[in-house]
Coordinates of C-alpha atoms and ligand atoms in Angstrom, one line a residue:
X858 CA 16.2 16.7 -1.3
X859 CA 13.8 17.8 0.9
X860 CA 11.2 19.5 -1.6
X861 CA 7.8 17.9 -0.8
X862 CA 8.4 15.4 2.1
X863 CA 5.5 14.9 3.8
X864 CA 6.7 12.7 6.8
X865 CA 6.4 15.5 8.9
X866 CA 3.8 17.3 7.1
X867 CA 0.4 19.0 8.9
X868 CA -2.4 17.0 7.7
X869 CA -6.1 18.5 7.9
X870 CA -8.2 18.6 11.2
X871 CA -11.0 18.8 8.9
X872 CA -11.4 15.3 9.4
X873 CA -13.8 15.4 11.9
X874 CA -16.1 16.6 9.5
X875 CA -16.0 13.6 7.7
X876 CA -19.7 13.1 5.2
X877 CA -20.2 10.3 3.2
X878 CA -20.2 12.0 0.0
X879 CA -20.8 10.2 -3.1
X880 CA -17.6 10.9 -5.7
X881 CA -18.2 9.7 -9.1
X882 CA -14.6 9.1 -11.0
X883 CA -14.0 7.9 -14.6
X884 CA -12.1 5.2 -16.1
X885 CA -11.7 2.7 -18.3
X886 CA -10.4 -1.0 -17.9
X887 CA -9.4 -1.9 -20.7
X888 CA -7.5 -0.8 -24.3
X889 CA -9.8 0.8 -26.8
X890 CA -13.1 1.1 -24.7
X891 CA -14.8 3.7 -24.2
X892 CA -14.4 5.3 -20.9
X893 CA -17.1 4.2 -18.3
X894 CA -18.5 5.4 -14.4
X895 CA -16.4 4.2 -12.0
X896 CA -18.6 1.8 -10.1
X897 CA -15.9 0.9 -8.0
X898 CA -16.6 4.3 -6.1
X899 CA -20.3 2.9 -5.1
X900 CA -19.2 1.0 -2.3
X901 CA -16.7 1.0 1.0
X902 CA -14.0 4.0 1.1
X903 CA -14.2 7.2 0.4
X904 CA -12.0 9.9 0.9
X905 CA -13.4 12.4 3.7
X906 CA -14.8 15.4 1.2
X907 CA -13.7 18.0 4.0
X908 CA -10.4 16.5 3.8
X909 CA -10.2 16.6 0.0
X910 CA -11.7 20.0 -0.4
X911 CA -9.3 21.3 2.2
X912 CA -6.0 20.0 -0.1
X913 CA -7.4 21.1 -3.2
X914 CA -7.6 24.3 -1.9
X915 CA -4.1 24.6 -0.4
X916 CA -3.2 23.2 -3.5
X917 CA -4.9 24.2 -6.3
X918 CA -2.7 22.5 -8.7
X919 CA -3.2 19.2 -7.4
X920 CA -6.2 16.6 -8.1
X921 CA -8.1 15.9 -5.0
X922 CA -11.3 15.7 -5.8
X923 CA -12.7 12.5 -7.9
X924 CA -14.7 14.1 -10.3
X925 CA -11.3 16.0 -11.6
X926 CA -9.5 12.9 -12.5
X927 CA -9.3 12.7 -16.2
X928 CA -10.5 10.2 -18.1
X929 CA -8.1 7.5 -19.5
X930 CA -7.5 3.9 -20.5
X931 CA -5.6 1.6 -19.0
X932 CA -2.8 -0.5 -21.4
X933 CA -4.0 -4.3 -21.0
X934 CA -1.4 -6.5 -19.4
X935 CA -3.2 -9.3 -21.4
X936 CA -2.6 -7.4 -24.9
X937 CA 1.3 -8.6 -25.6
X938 CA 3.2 -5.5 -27.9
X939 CA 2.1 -7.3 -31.1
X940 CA -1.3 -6.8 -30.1
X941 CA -1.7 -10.6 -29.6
X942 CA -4.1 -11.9 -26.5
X943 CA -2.4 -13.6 -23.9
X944 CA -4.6 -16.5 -23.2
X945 CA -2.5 -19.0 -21.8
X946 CA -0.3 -18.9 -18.4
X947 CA 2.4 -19.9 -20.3
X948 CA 2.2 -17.0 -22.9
X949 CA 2.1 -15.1 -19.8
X950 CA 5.3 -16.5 -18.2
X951 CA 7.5 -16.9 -21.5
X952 CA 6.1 -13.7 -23.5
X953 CA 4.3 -11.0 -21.6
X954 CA 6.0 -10.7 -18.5
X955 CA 9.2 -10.4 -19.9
X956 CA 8.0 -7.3 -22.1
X957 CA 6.5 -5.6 -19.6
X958 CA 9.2 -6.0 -17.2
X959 CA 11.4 -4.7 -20.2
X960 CA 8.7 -1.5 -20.7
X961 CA 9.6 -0.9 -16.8
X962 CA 13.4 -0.8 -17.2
X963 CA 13.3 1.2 -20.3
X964 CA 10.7 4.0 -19.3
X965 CA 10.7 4.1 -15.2
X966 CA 13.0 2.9 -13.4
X967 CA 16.6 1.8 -15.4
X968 CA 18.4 -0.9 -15.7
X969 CA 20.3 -2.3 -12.5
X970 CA 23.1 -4.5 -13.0
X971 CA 23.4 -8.1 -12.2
X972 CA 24.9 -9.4 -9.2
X973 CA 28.6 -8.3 -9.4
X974 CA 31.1 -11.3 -9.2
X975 CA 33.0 -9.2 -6.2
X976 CA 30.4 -9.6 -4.1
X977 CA 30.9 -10.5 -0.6
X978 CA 29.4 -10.8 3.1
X979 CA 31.5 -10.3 6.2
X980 CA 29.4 -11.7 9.8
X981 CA 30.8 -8.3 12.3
X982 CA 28.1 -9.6 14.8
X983 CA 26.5 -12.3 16.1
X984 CA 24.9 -12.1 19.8
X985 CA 22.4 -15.0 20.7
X986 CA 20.7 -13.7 23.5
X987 CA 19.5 -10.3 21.9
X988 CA 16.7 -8.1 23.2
X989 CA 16.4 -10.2 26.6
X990 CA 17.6 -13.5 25.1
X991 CA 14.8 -13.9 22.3
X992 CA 16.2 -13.1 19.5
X993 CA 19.6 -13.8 17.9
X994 CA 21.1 -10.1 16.4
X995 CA 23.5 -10.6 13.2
X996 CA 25.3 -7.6 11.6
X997 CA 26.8 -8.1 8.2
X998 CA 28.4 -5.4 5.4
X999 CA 27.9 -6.3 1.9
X1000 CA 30.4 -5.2 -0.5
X1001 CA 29.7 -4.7 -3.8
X1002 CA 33.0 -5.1 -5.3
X1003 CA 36.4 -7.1 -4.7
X1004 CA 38.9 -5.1 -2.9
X1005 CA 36.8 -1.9 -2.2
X1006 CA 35.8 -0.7 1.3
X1007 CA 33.1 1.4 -0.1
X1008 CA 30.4 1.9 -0.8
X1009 CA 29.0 -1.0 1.3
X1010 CA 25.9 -2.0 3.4
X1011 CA 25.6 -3.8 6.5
X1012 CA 22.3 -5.9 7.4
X1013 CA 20.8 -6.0 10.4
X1014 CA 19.1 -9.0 11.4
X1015 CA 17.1 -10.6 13.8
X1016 CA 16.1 -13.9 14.2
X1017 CA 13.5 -15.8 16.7
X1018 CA 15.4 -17.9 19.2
X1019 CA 13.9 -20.9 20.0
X1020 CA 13.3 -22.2 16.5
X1021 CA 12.8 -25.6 14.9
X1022 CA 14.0 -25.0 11.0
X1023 CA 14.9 -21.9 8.9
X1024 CA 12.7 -19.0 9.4
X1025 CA 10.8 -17.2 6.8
X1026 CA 11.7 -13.4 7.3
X1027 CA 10.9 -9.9 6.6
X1028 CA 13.5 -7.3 4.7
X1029 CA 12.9 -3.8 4.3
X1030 CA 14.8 -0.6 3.7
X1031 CA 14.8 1.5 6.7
X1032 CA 15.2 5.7 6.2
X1033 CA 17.0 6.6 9.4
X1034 CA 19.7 3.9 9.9
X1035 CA 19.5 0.2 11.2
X1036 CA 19.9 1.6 15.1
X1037 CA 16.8 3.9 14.3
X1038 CA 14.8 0.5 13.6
X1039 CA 15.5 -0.5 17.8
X1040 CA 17.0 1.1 20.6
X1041 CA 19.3 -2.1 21.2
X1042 CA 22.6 -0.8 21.9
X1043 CA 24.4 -3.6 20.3
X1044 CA 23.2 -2.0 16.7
X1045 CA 25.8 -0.6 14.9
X1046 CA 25.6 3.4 14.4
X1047 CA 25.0 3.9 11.1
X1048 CA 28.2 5.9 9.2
X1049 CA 26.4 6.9 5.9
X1050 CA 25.3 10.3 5.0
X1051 CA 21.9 10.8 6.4
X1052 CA 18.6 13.1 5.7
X1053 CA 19.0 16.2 7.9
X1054 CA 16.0 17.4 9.5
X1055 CA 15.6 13.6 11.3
X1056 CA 15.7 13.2 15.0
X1057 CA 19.7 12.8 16.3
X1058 CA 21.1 13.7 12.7
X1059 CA 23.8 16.3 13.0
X1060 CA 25.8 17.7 10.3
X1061 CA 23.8 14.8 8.1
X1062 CA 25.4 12.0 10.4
X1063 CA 23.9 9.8 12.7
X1064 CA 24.2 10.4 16.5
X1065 CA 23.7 8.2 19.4
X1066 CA 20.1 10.4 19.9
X1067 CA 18.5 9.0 16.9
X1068 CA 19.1 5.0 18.1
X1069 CA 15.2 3.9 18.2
X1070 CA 14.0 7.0 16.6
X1071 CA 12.0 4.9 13.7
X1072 CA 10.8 2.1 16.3
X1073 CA 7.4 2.5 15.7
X1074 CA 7.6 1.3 11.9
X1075 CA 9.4 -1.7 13.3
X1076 CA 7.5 -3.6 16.1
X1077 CA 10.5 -6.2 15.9
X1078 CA 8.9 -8.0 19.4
X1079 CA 6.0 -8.5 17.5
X1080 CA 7.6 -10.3 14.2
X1081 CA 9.8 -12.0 16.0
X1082 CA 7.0 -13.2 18.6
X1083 CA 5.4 -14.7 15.2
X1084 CA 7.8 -16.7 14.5
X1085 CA 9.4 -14.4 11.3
X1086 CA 12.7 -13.0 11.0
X1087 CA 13.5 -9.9 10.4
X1088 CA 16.3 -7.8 8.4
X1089 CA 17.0 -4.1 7.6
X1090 CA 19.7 -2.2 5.4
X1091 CA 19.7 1.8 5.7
X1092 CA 18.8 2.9 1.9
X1093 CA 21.4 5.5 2.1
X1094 CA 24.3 3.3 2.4
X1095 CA 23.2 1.7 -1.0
X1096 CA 22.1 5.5 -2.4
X1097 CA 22.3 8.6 -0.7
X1098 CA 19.2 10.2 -1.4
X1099 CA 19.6 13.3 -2.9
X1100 CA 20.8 14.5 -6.8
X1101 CA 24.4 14.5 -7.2
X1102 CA 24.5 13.3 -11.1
X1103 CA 24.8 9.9 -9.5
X1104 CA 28.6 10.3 -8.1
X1105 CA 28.0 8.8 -4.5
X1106 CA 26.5 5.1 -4.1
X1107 CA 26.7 2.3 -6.1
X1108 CA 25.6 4.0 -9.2
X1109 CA 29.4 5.1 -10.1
X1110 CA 30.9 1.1 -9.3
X1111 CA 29.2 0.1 -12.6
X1112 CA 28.3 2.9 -14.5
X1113 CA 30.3 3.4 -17.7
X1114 CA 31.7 7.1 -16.5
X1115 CA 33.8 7.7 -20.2
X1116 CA 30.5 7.9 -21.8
X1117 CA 29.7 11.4 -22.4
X1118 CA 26.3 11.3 -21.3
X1119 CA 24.3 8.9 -18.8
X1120 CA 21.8 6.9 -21.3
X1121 CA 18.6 7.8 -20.6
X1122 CA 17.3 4.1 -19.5
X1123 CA 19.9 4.2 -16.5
X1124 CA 19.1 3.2 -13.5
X1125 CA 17.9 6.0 -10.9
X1126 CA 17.9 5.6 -7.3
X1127 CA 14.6 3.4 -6.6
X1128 CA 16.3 1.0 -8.7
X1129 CA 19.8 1.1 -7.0
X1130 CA 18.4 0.6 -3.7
X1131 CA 16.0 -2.2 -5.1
X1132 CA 19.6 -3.7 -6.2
X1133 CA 20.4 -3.8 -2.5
X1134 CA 17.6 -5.4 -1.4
X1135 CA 18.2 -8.4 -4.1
X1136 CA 22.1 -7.9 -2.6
X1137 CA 21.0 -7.9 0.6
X1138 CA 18.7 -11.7 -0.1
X1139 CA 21.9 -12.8 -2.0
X1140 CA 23.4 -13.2 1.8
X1141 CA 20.2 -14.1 3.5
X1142 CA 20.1 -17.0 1.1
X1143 CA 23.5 -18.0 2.9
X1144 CA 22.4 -17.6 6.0
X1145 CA 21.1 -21.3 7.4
X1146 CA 18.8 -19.7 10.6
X1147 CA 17.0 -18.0 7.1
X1148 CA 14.6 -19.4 4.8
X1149 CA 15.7 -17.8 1.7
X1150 CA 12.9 -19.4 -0.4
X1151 CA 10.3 -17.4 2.4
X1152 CA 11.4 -14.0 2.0
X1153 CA 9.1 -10.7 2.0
X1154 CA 10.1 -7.7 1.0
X1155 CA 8.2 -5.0 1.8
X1156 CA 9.2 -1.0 2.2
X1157 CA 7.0 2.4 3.0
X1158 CA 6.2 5.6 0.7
X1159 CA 9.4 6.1 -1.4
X1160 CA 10.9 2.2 -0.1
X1161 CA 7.5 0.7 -0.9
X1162 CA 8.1 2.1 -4.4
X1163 CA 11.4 0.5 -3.9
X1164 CA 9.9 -2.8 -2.8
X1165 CA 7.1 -3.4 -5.7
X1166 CA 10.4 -2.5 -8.0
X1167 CA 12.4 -5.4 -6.3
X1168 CA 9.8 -8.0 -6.1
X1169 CA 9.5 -7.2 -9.8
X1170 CA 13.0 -7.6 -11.1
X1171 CA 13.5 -10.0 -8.5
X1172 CA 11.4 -13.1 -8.4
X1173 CA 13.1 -14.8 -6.2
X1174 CA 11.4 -12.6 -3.3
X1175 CA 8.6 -15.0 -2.3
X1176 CA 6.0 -12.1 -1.2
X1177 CA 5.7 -8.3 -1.7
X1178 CA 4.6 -5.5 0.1
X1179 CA 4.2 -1.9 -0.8
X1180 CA 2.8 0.4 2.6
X1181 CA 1.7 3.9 1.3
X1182 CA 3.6 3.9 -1.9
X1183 CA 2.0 6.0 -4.0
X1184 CA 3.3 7.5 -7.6
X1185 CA 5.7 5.3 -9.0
X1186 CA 5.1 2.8 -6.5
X1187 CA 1.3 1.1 -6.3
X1188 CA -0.8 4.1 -7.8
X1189 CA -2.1 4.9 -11.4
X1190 CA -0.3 7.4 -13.1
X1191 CA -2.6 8.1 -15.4
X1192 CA -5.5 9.5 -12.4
X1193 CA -3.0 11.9 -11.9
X1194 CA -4.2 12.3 -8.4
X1195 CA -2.2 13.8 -5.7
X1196 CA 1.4 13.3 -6.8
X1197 CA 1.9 13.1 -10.6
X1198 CA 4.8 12.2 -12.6
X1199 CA 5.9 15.5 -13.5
X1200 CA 5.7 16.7 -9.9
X1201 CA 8.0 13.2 -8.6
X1202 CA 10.4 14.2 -11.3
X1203 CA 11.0 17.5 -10.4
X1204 CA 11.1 16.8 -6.5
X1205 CA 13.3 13.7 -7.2
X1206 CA 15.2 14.3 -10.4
X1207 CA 17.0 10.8 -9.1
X1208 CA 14.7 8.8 -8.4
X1209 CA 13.6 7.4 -12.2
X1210 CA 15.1 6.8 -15.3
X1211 CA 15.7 9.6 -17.6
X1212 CA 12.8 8.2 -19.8
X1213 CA 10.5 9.0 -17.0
X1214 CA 10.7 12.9 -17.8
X1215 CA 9.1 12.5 -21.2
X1216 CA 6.0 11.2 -19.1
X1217 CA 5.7 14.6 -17.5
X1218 CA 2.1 15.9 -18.0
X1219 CA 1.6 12.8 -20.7
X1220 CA 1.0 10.0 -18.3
X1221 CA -1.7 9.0 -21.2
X1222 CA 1.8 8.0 -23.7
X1223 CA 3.2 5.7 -20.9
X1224 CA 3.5 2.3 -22.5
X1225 CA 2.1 0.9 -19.4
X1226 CA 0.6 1.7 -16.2
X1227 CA 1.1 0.9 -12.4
X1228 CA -1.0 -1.8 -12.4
X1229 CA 1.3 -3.6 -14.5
X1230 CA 4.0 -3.4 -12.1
X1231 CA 1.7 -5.0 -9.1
X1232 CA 1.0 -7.9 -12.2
X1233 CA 4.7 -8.7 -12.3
X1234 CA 4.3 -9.9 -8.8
X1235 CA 2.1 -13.0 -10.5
X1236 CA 2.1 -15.6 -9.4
X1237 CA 3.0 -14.3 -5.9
X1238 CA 1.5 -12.8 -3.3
X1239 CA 1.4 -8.8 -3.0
X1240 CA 0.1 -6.4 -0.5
X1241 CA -1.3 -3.1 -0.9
X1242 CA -2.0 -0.8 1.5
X1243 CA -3.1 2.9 1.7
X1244 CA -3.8 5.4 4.3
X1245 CA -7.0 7.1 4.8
X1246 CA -5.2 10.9 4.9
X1247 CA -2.7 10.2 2.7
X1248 CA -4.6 11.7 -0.8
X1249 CA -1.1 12.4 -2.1
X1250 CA -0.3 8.5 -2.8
X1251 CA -3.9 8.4 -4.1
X1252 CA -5.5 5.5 -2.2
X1253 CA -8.1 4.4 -4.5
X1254 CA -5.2 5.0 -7.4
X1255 CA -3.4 2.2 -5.2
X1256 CA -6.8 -0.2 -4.9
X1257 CA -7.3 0.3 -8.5
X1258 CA -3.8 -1.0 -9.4
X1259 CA -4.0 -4.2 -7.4
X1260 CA -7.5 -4.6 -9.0
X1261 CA -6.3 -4.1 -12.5
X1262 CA -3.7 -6.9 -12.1
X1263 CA -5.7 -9.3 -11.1
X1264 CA -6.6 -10.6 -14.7
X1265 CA -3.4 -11.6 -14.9
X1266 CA -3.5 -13.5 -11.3
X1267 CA -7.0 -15.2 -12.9
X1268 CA -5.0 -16.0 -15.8
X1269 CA -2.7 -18.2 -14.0
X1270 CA -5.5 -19.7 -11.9
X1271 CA -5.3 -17.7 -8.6
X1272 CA -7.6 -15.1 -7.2
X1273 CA -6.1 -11.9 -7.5
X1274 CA -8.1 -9.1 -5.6
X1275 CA -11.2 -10.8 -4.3
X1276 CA -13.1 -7.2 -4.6
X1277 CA -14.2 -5.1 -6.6
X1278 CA -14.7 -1.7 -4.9
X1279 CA -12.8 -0.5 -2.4
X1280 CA -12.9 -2.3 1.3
X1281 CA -14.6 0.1 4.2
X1282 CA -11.7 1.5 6.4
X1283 CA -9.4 -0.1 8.2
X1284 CA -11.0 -3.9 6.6
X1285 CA -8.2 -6.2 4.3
X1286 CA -10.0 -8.2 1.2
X1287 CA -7.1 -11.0 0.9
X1288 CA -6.7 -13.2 -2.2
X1289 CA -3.5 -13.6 -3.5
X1290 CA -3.6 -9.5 -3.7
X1291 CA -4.3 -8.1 -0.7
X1292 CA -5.8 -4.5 0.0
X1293 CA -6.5 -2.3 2.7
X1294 CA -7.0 1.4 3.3
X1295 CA -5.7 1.7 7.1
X1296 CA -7.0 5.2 9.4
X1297 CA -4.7 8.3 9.6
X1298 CA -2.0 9.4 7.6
X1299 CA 1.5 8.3 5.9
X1300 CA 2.9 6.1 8.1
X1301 CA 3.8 2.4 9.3
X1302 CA 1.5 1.6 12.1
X1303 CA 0.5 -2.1 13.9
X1304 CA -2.5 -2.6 12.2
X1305 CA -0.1 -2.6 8.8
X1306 CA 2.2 -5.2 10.4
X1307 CA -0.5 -7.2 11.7
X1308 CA -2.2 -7.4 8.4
X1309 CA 1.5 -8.0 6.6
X1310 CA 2.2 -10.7 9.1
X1311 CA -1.4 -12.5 8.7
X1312 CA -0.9 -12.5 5.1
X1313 CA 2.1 -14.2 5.3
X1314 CA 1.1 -16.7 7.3
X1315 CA -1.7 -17.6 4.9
X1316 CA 1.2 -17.4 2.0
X1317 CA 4.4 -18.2 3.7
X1318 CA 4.3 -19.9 7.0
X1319 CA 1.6 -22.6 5.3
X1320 CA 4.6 -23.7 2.8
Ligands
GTR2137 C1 7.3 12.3 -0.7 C2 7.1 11.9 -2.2 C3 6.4 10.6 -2.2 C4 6.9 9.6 -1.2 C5 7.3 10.2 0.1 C6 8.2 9.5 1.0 O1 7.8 13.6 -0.6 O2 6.4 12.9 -2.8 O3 6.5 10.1 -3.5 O4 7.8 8.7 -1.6 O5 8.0 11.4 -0.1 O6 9.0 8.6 0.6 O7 8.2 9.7 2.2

């Protein structure tokens, strides 16, 4: 599936020709008003007009200038399906939620099963004086069903040695294998199927050349010097990620294969490998070095997606974090900027429910909107972040989002995005929504962890 992956794609050197240009984009807040100049843009970031000329003309189909973003109107999260005004936190909590999260299973992402009965954790490794003796390394496989071998995943955890009570800990989706995450040659060599084109990935396997390859996006020292644990699950052992009619991964344990036809509110692949995350907490929760109440979930680009989708249908997951995640992840669909829903569709036929397809070119008919997603995060704490260069996940589609929700965060008497226009570069604005817009391109970089990890102190370390 390797249509329009941009890991690896050229950016613009245009960049140093950055002006402080003044775009002027349109939207509306809220249902039925009329749509209004985006003040948000007055202020803070902006993307680099050399940079966005540059794409739009590489890519003439693509929005990448502001002033091309159609106008819309947002659904209100406050506005129940009735058309009733949510007023109270406990309309919220018993009404709203609930039908919104219900919008999201039916039109975006499908409906994941429950935790299966069969499910079960087997401890392969356990070495207490990882990486030079700080860190305590456990390996576990997950199987998803009594009696079966496969599919399964195995977690990859670190913890800091040297601590007083249960840590709270990171868990994130990795895309090249847990041995990618480190080049500690205790981690297991991951046996799924794997992306070709990575480093060390022959015949779509891993090889001992890709151990490490990824451990840039996971300064483990770092976390664990903070006092946070961390854990990892390769997303292909959950899903491999490309289109087979959903044969391989767990989609085929519990779908109903005599039906002639997959319904069209299945669940796709975001939502299968948001399943293994809440799989993966179901053993961290056993796990007594773990804090299973002080658990962050966070994932990048396609995994950040992932993550928002988790932290959703899963409120056990104590914070959220999406890094760079762009459509169907943190950004409107309805600026249609960058990515849209008909191109994410056709690249990923997988990744969404059926239902999704309908949206193509009609993002205006969606019953809701991204921001509704960061909103089921309420009343706990969610981090955005964007990259300057990364105009395909629509940064300021991303800020708007987190903005958007915060009504609902108000609602139930916390802060929500303590801005209204966009932070300069490389600055967070923190409330219980967190922001920030971080220099250079798609990627996980320091200045992302060290934001993520600040955060959580504030959120998780204080409890
Ligand atoms: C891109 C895709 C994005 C994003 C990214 C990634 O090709 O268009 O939505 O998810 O892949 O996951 O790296």
């Amino acid at each position: 599936m390797k249509t329009a992956d941009r890991d690896t794609a050229p950016l613009s050197l245009a960049l140093a020709l950055w002006l402080l240009a003044a775009a002027g984009g349109w939207h509306a807040l809220r249902g039925g008003e009329a749509a209004q100049p985006d003040r948000s843009t007055a202020g803070g970031w902006k993307a680099s007009p050399a940079l966005s000329e540059d794409l739009s003309r590489r890519s003439p189909g693509t929005i990448y200038l502001e002033e091309k973003v159609p106008a819309y109107t947002l659904p209100d999260p406050l506005a129940s399906a009735d058309g009733t005004k949510v007023e109270t936190a406990a309309q919220w909590k018993e009404n709203r939620r609930g039908e919104i999260l219900e919008l999201f299973r039916k039109h975006v992402y499908g409906r994941a099963p429950s935790r299966p009965e069969g499910l079960s954790f087997e401890v392969v490794d356990k070495e207490a004086k990882a990486l030079d003796g700080s860190a305590t390394r456990k390996q576990v496989i997950v199987r998803f069903a009594a009696g079966r071998d496969e599919p399964a995943m195995e977690v990859l955890i670190y913890i800091p040695n040297g601590r007083r009570r249960p840590v709270p800990a990171f868990l994130g989706l990795n895309f090249q294998g847990n041995h990618s995450v480190h080049p500690d040659p205790g981690i297991r060599l991951g046996r799924s199927w794997m992306r070709p084109g990575r480093d060390g990935v022959v015949d779509n396997r891993a090889t001992e050349k890709s151990r490490g390859a990824a451990r840039s996006r996971w300064p483990i020292e770092k976390i664990l010097a903070r006092g946070y644990g961390v854990a990892t699950v390769y997303y292909g052992d959950i899903d491999p990620d490309f289109h087979d009619e959903f044969r391989n991964g767990v989609h085929p344990l519990f779908d109903d294969r005599s039906l002639e036809r997959r319904p069209p509110d299945a669940w796709g692949s975001i939502a299968a490998w948001a399943w293994g995350l809440s799989r993966a907490l179901d053993y961290l929760e056993t796990d007594s070095d773990i804090d299973g109440r002080r658990i962050a979930v966070l994932g990048h680009s396609r995994l950040g997606k992932t993550a928002l989708w988790a932290g959703a249908s899963d409120e056990r997951f104590a914070l959220v974090i999406s890094n760079n995640s762009g459509c169907g992840g943190a950004a409107l669909s309805r600026r249609c900027f960058g990515e849209t829903v008909e191109r994410i569709n056709r690249s990923f036929p997988h990744w969404f429910c059926e239902n999704f397809k309908r949206y193509n070119g009609r993002e205006s008919e969606l019953p809701i909107d991204q921001h509704m997603l960061v909103a089921l995060m309420a009343p706990r704490p969610v981090y955005i972040a964007s990259a300057d260069q990364d105009l395909w996940a629509d940064p300021r589609g991303e800020f708007l989002s987190a903005l958007h929700a915060s009504p609902v965060y108000r609602l139930l008497g916390l802060e929500g995005l303590p801005a209204k226009e966009m932070p300069p570069l490389d600055r967070s604005v923190e409330g219980t929504i967190g922001y920030h817009v971080r220099s250079g391109g798609h990627d996980v970089k320091d200045y992302d962890w060290e934001r993520y990890m600040d955060f959580a102190d504030r959120h998780l370390r204080a409890r």
